[in-house]
mmCIF file of N, CA and C in Angstrom:
data_model
loop_
_atom_site.group_PDB
_atom_site.id
_atom_site.type_symbol
_atom_site.label_atom_id
_atom_site.label_comp_id
_atom_site.label_asym_id
_atom_site.label_seq_id
_atom_site.Cartn_x
_atom_site.Cartn_y
_atom_site.Cartn_z
ATOM 1 N N UNK A 2 109.188 87.819 89.715
ATOM 2 C CA UNK A 2 109.747 87.741 91.280
ATOM 3 C C UNK A 2 110.927 88.214 91.081
ATOM 4 N N UNK A 3 111.564 88.498 92.248
ATOM 5 C CA UNK A 3 112.638 89.051 92.224
ATOM 6 C C UNK A 3 113.425 88.192 93.469
ATOM 7 N N UNK A 4 114.326 87.497 92.861
ATOM 8 C CA UNK A 4 115.510 86.534 93.617
ATOM 9 C C UNK A 4 116.539 87.651 94.168
ATOM 10 N N UNK A 5 116.959 87.313 95.481
ATOM 11 C CA UNK A 5 117.749 88.340 96.239
ATOM 12 C C UNK A 5 118.902 87.624 96.421
ATOM 13 N N UNK A 6 120.136 88.133 95.946
ATOM 14 C CA UNK A 6 121.568 87.242 96.665
ATOM 15 C C UNK A 6 121.612 87.306 97.942
ATOM 16 N N UNK A 7 122.359 86.180 98.064
ATOM 17 C CA UNK A 7 123.206 86.349 99.811
ATOM 18 C C UNK A 7 123.363 87.582 100.231
ATOM 19 N N UNK A 8 124.364 88.336 99.358
ATOM 20 C CA UNK A 8 125.089 89.590 99.396
ATOM 21 C C UNK A 8 123.574 90.540 100.021
ATOM 22 N N UNK A 9 122.714 90.772 99.230
ATOM 23 C CA UNK A 9 121.516 91.709 99.329
ATOM 24 C C UNK A 9 121.045 91.298 100.786
ATOM 25 N N UNK A 10 120.358 90.291 100.692
ATOM 26 C CA UNK A 10 119.665 89.115 101.842
ATOM 27 C C UNK A 10 120.527 90.179 103.360
ATOM 28 N N UNK A 11 122.416 89.748 103.150
ATOM 29 C CA UNK A 11 123.022 90.555 104.379
ATOM 30 C C UNK A 11 123.208 91.563 104.442
ATOM 31 N N UNK A 12 122.802 92.933 103.588
ATOM 32 C CA UNK A 12 122.467 94.253 103.759
ATOM 33 C C UNK A 12 121.456 94.195 104.192
ATOM 34 N N UNK A 13 120.328 93.713 103.213
ATOM 35 C CA UNK A 13 119.083 94.598 104.067
ATOM 36 C C UNK A 13 118.992 94.126 105.367
ATOM 37 N N UNK A 14 118.974 92.891 105.736
ATOM 38 C CA UNK A 14 119.024 92.543 107.409
ATOM 39 C C UNK A 14 120.123 93.512 108.063
ATOM 40 N N UNK A 15 121.245 94.007 107.976
ATOM 41 C CA UNK A 15 122.209 94.789 108.265
ATOM 42 C C UNK A 15 121.329 96.395 108.620
ATOM 43 N N UNK A 16 120.880 96.797 107.457
ATOM 44 C CA UNK A 16 120.096 97.801 107.427
ATOM 45 C C UNK A 16 118.791 97.905 108.347
ATOM 46 N N UNK A 17 118.271 97.213 108.261
ATOM 47 C CA UNK A 17 117.514 96.913 109.290
ATOM 48 C C UNK A 17 117.822 97.010 110.767
ATOM 49 N N UNK A 18 118.621 96.453 110.849
ATOM 50 C CA UNK A 18 119.063 96.415 112.456
ATOM 51 C C UNK A 18 120.092 97.951 112.708
ATOM 52 N N UNK A 19 120.605 97.985 111.838
ATOM 53 C CA UNK A 19 121.228 99.446 111.679
ATOM 54 C C UNK A 19 120.318 100.745 112.233
ATOM 55 N N UNK A 20 119.258 100.652 111.570
ATOM 56 C CA UNK A 20 118.423 101.649 111.191
ATOM 57 C C UNK A 20 117.372 101.198 112.680
ATOM 58 N N UNK A 21 117.132 100.345 113.180
ATOM 59 C CA UNK A 21 116.588 100.523 114.128
ATOM 60 C C UNK A 21 117.732 100.630 115.708
ATOM 61 N N UNK A 22 118.876 100.416 115.856
ATOM 62 C CA UNK A 22 119.349 100.682 116.649
ATOM 63 C C UNK A 22 120.762 102.056 116.486
ATOM 64 N N UNK A 23 120.765 102.652 115.629
ATOM 65 C CA UNK A 23 121.685 103.343 115.380
ATOM 66 C C UNK A 23 120.939 104.437 115.330
ATOM 67 N N UNK A 24 119.574 104.888 114.740
ATOM 68 C CA UNK A 24 119.192 105.999 114.413
ATOM 69 C C UNK A 24 117.060 105.523 114.795
ATOM 70 N N UNK A 25 116.996 104.592 115.107
ATOM 71 C CA UNK A 25 115.380 104.546 115.375
ATOM 72 C C UNK A 25 115.159 104.943 117.008
ATOM 73 N N UNK A 26 115.902 104.274 117.674
ATOM 74 C CA UNK A 26 115.687 104.301 119.014
ATOM 75 C C UNK A 26 116.681 105.019 119.738
ATOM 76 N N UNK A 27 117.838 105.872 119.372
ATOM 77 C CA UNK A 27 118.115 107.305 119.588
ATOM 78 C C UNK A 27 116.796 108.018 119.750
ATOM 79 N N UNK A 28 116.573 108.303 118.475
ATOM 80 C CA UNK A 28 115.567 109.323 117.963
ATOM 81 C C UNK A 28 114.402 109.485 118.890
ATOM 82 N N UNK A 29 113.569 108.486 118.876
ATOM 83 C CA UNK A 29 113.031 108.084 119.816
ATOM 84 C C UNK A 29 113.118 108.458 121.549
ATOM 85 N N UNK A 30 114.472 108.217 121.626
ATOM 86 C CA UNK A 30 114.382 108.679 123.062
ATOM 87 C C UNK A 30 114.691 109.869 123.421
ATOM 88 N N UNK A 31 115.448 110.618 122.128
ATOM 89 C CA UNK A 31 115.176 112.073 122.061
ATOM 90 C C UNK A 31 113.918 113.004 122.099
ATOM 91 N N UNK A 32 113.568 112.215 121.369
ATOM 92 C CA UNK A 32 111.921 113.058 120.773
ATOM 93 C C UNK A 32 111.239 112.887 122.316
ATOM 94 N N UNK A 33 111.374 111.537 122.881
ATOM 95 C CA UNK A 33 110.276 111.505 124.087
ATOM 96 C C UNK A 33 110.979 112.087 125.064
ATOM 97 N N UNK A 34 112.417 112.464 125.494
ATOM 98 C CA UNK A 34 112.583 113.019 126.602
ATOM 99 C C UNK A 34 112.571 114.582 126.349
ATOM 100 N N UNK A 35 112.249 115.063 125.047
ATOM 101 C CA UNK A 35 111.973 116.559 124.593
ATOM 102 C C UNK A 35 110.986 116.772 125.161
ATOM 103 N N UNK A 36 109.813 115.810 124.839
ATOM 104 C CA UNK A 36 108.610 116.270 125.004
ATOM 105 C C UNK A 36 108.357 116.133 126.657
ATOM 106 N N UNK A 37 108.667 115.232 127.502
ATOM 107 C CA UNK A 37 108.604 115.090 128.875
ATOM 108 C C UNK A 37 109.385 116.518 129.547
ATOM 109 N N UNK A 38 110.232 116.807 129.079
ATOM 110 C CA UNK A 38 111.164 117.770 129.843
ATOM 111 C C UNK A 38 110.202 119.032 129.561
ATOM 112 N N UNK A 39 109.397 119.330 128.493
ATOM 113 C CA UNK A 39 108.948 120.191 127.845
ATOM 114 C C UNK A 39 107.560 120.069 128.972
ATOM 115 N N UNK A 40 107.050 118.801 128.964
ATOM 116 C CA UNK A 40 105.790 118.825 129.827
ATOM 117 C C UNK A 40 106.311 119.200 131.171
ATOM 118 N N UNK A 41 106.893 118.837 131.971
ATOM 119 C CA UNK A 41 107.585 118.761 133.018
ATOM 120 C C UNK A 41 107.895 120.363 133.410
ATOM 121 N N UNK A 42 108.253 121.217 132.698
ATOM 122 C CA UNK A 42 109.008 122.326 132.938
ATOM 123 C C UNK A 42 107.502 123.653 132.332
ATOM 124 N N UNK A 43 106.087 122.947 132.164
ATOM 125 C CA UNK A 43 105.128 123.374 131.601
ATOM 126 C C UNK A 43 105.432 124.555 130.368
ATOM 127 N N UNK A 44 106.297 124.091 129.887
ATOM 128 C CA UNK A 44 106.040 124.477 128.169
ATOM 129 C C UNK A 44 104.795 123.651 127.350
ATOM 130 N N UNK A 45 104.655 122.569 127.890
ATOM 131 C CA UNK A 45 103.168 121.734 127.123
ATOM 132 C C UNK A 45 102.686 121.456 128.342
ATOM 133 N N UNK A 46 101.115 121.871 128.107
ATOM 134 C CA UNK A 46 100.446 121.861 129.363
ATOM 135 C C UNK A 46 99.408 120.699 129.408
ATOM 136 N N UNK A 47 99.135 119.849 128.464
ATOM 137 C CA UNK A 47 98.977 118.301 128.460
ATOM 138 C C UNK A 47 99.783 117.470 129.327
ATOM 139 N N UNK A 48 99.324 116.664 130.042
ATOM 140 C CA UNK A 48 99.734 115.413 130.859
ATOM 141 C C UNK A 48 99.423 113.906 129.950
ATOM 142 N N UNK A 49 98.557 114.053 129.108
ATOM 143 C CA UNK A 49 98.337 113.049 128.262
ATOM 144 C C UNK A 49 99.561 112.090 127.914
ATOM 145 N N UNK A 50 99.248 110.931 128.604
ATOM 146 C CA UNK A 50 101.009 110.021 127.947
ATOM 147 C C UNK A 50 100.818 109.598 126.404
ATOM 148 N N UNK A 51 99.758 109.898 125.839
ATOM 149 C CA UNK A 51 99.454 109.351 124.329
ATOM 150 C C UNK A 51 100.432 110.430 123.309
ATOM 151 N N UNK A 52 100.713 111.443 123.938
ATOM 152 C CA UNK A 52 101.706 112.933 123.560
ATOM 153 C C UNK A 52 102.596 112.350 123.216
ATOM 154 N N UNK A 53 103.411 111.405 124.750
ATOM 155 C CA UNK A 53 104.747 111.045 124.973
ATOM 156 C C UNK A 53 104.843 110.063 124.098
ATOM 157 N N UNK A 54 103.688 108.961 123.900
ATOM 158 C CA UNK A 54 104.199 108.072 122.981
ATOM 159 C C UNK A 54 104.163 108.116 121.835
ATOM 160 N N UNK A 55 103.231 109.043 121.311
ATOM 161 C CA UNK A 55 103.247 109.549 119.715
ATOM 162 C C UNK A 55 104.455 110.011 119.489
ATOM 163 N N UNK A 56 104.850 110.939 120.223
ATOM 164 C CA UNK A 56 106.379 111.812 120.268
ATOM 165 C C UNK A 56 107.241 110.841 119.842
ATOM 166 N N UNK A 57 107.454 109.653 120.947
ATOM 167 C CA UNK A 57 108.890 108.402 120.854
ATOM 168 C C UNK A 57 108.608 107.526 119.427
ATOM 169 N N UNK A 58 107.146 107.264 119.321
ATOM 170 C CA UNK A 58 106.506 106.808 117.744
ATOM 171 C C UNK A 58 107.095 107.471 116.660
ATOM 172 N N UNK A 59 107.018 108.946 116.394
ATOM 173 C CA UNK A 59 107.390 109.673 115.425
ATOM 174 C C UNK A 59 108.654 109.768 115.502
ATOM 175 N N UNK A 60 109.373 109.832 116.503
ATOM 176 C CA UNK A 60 111.142 110.307 116.622
ATOM 177 C C UNK A 60 111.532 108.667 115.492
ATOM 178 N N UNK A 61 111.139 107.260 116.405
ATOM 179 C CA UNK A 61 111.508 106.314 115.737
ATOM 180 C C UNK A 61 111.357 106.092 114.249
ATOM 181 N N UNK A 62 109.948 106.775 113.631
ATOM 182 C CA UNK A 62 109.796 106.350 112.542
ATOM 183 C C UNK A 62 110.861 107.573 111.252
ATOM 184 N N UNK A 63 111.206 108.544 111.627
ATOM 185 C CA UNK A 63 111.721 109.507 111.102
ATOM 186 C C UNK A 63 113.139 108.992 111.375
ATOM 187 N N UNK A 64 113.176 108.455 112.590
ATOM 188 C CA UNK A 64 115.067 108.012 112.511
ATOM 189 C C UNK A 64 115.242 106.551 111.523
ATOM 190 N N UNK A 65 114.272 105.985 112.026
ATOM 191 C CA UNK A 65 114.513 104.526 110.806
ATOM 192 C C UNK A 65 114.705 105.055 109.416
ATOM 193 N N UNK A 66 113.656 105.963 109.019
ATOM 194 C CA UNK A 66 113.352 106.351 107.426
ATOM 195 C C UNK A 66 114.839 106.995 107.615
ATOM 196 N N UNK A 67 115.206 107.738 107.956
ATOM 197 C CA UNK A 67 116.679 108.919 107.709
ATOM 198 C C UNK A 67 117.388 107.785 107.264
ATOM 199 N N UNK A 68 117.915 106.349 107.857
ATOM 200 C CA UNK A 68 118.577 105.636 107.807
ATOM 201 C C UNK A 68 118.914 104.698 105.847
ATOM 202 N N UNK A 69 117.935 105.064 105.219
ATOM 203 C CA UNK A 69 117.289 105.254 104.179
ATOM 204 C C UNK A 69 118.459 104.928 102.767
ATOM 205 N N UNK A 70 118.603 106.157 102.846
ATOM 206 C CA UNK A 70 119.950 106.672 101.652
ATOM 207 C C UNK A 70 121.344 105.852 102.317
ATOM 208 N N UNK A 71 121.925 105.429 103.821
ATOM 209 C CA UNK A 71 122.740 104.662 103.693
ATOM 210 C C UNK A 71 122.665 103.304 102.916
ATOM 211 N N UNK A 72 121.371 102.748 103.390
ATOM 212 C CA UNK A 72 121.194 101.679 102.333
ATOM 213 C C UNK A 72 120.803 101.492 101.346
ATOM 214 N N UNK A 73 120.774 102.502 100.336
ATOM 215 C CA UNK A 73 121.010 102.596 99.244
ATOM 216 C C UNK A 73 122.140 102.605 98.440
ATOM 217 N N UNK A 74 122.962 103.670 99.740
ATOM 218 C CA UNK A 74 124.667 103.439 98.842
ATOM 219 C C UNK A 74 124.797 102.232 99.012
ATOM 220 N N UNK A 75 124.981 101.481 100.104
ATOM 221 C CA UNK A 75 125.379 100.306 100.375
ATOM 222 C C UNK A 75 124.770 99.263 99.185
ATOM 223 N N UNK A 76 123.737 99.002 98.792
ATOM 224 C CA UNK A 76 123.032 98.171 97.587
ATOM 225 C C UNK A 76 123.135 98.690 96.259
ATOM 226 N N UNK A 77 123.690 100.244 96.382
ATOM 227 C CA UNK A 77 124.390 100.657 94.766
ATOM 228 C C UNK A 77 125.792 100.228 94.910
ATOM 229 N N UNK A 78 126.416 99.816 96.084
ATOM 230 C CA UNK A 78 127.937 99.848 95.814
ATOM 231 C C UNK A 78 128.108 97.910 95.264
ATOM 232 N N UNK A 79 126.841 97.292 95.449
ATOM 233 C CA UNK A 79 127.356 95.912 95.194
ATOM 234 C C UNK A 79 127.637 95.599 93.577
ATOM 235 N N UNK A 80 128.314 94.841 93.293
ATOM 236 C CA UNK A 80 128.776 94.652 91.636
ATOM 237 C C UNK A 80 127.931 94.315 91.011
ATOM 238 N N UNK A 81 127.179 93.101 91.385
ATOM 239 C CA UNK A 81 126.025 91.986 90.503
ATOM 240 C C UNK A 81 125.245 92.076 91.540
ATOM 241 N N UNK A 82 123.901 92.849 91.597
ATOM 242 C CA UNK A 82 122.830 93.241 91.823
ATOM 243 C C UNK A 82 121.771 93.097 91.255
ATOM 244 N N UNK A 83 120.531 92.085 91.646
ATOM 245 C CA UNK A 83 119.108 92.456 90.956
ATOM 246 C C UNK A 83 118.588 93.672 91.438
ATOM 247 N N UNK A 84 118.704 93.486 92.655
ATOM 248 C CA UNK A 84 118.042 95.022 93.295
ATOM 249 C C UNK A 84 118.759 96.190 93.099
ATOM 250 N N UNK A 85 119.916 96.393 92.820
ATOM 251 C CA UNK A 85 120.671 97.325 92.083
ATOM 252 C C UNK A 85 119.883 98.035 91.033
ATOM 253 N N UNK A 86 119.633 97.204 90.010
ATOM 254 C CA UNK A 86 119.137 97.412 88.716
ATOM 255 C C UNK A 86 117.909 97.721 88.831
ATOM 256 N N UNK A 87 117.058 97.218 89.809
ATOM 257 C CA UNK A 87 115.914 97.724 90.033
ATOM 258 C C UNK A 87 115.772 99.376 90.343
ATOM 259 N N UNK A 88 116.847 99.334 91.483
ATOM 260 C CA UNK A 88 116.681 100.900 92.344
ATOM 261 C C UNK A 88 117.155 101.829 90.742
ATOM 262 N N UNK A 89 117.873 101.261 89.914
ATOM 263 C CA UNK A 89 118.521 102.204 89.080
ATOM 264 C C UNK A 89 117.101 102.473 88.210
ATOM 265 N N UNK A 90 116.438 101.779 87.836
ATOM 266 C CA UNK A 90 115.681 101.931 87.000
ATOM 267 C C UNK A 90 114.330 102.656 87.335
ATOM 268 N N UNK A 91 114.247 102.850 88.608
ATOM 269 C CA UNK A 91 113.021 102.896 89.627
ATOM 270 C C UNK A 91 113.692 104.840 89.475
ATOM 271 N N UNK A 92 114.819 104.836 89.578
ATOM 272 C CA UNK A 92 115.203 105.920 89.732
ATOM 273 C C UNK A 92 115.643 107.284 88.295
ATOM 274 N N UNK A 93 115.072 106.121 87.486
ATOM 275 C CA UNK A 93 115.207 106.852 85.830
ATOM 276 C C UNK A 93 116.338 106.348 85.186
ATOM 277 N N UNK A 94 117.707 105.722 85.813
ATOM 278 C CA UNK A 94 118.922 105.901 85.433
ATOM 279 C C UNK A 94 119.237 104.188 85.105
ATOM 280 N N UNK A 95 120.042 104.243 84.177
ATOM 281 C CA UNK A 95 120.611 102.982 83.464
ATOM 282 C C UNK A 95 121.410 102.442 84.153
ATOM 283 N N UNK A 96 121.335 101.281 84.480
ATOM 284 C CA UNK A 96 122.759 100.674 84.823
ATOM 285 C C UNK A 96 123.606 100.314 84.015
ATOM 286 N N UNK A 97 125.037 100.398 84.961
ATOM 287 C CA UNK A 97 125.999 100.219 83.876
ATOM 288 C C UNK A 97 126.323 98.958 83.915
ATOM 289 N N UNK A 98 127.216 98.872 82.756
ATOM 290 C CA UNK A 98 127.584 97.308 81.906
ATOM 291 C C UNK A 98 128.735 96.810 82.121
#
């Protein structure tokens, strides 16, 4: 069982909020807007609203996942972190002593 430190919890919460607000929602909006534009100009012939919804969801997922590396850097920068040790072990690296 992994016990997270208050610093780790703070960073994880920040990462979750930033991933959504800085990457997920903008990517969803761009994806939705792009598909909507192509539908209006006739480059995409379907008028199915599921196409718009799925493009927004896909953009949101890709946007939030793209923030992962930023979160990893923040976690790895912590001086004493059990989560840092787990991340380094998963990457096959040795934690610095």
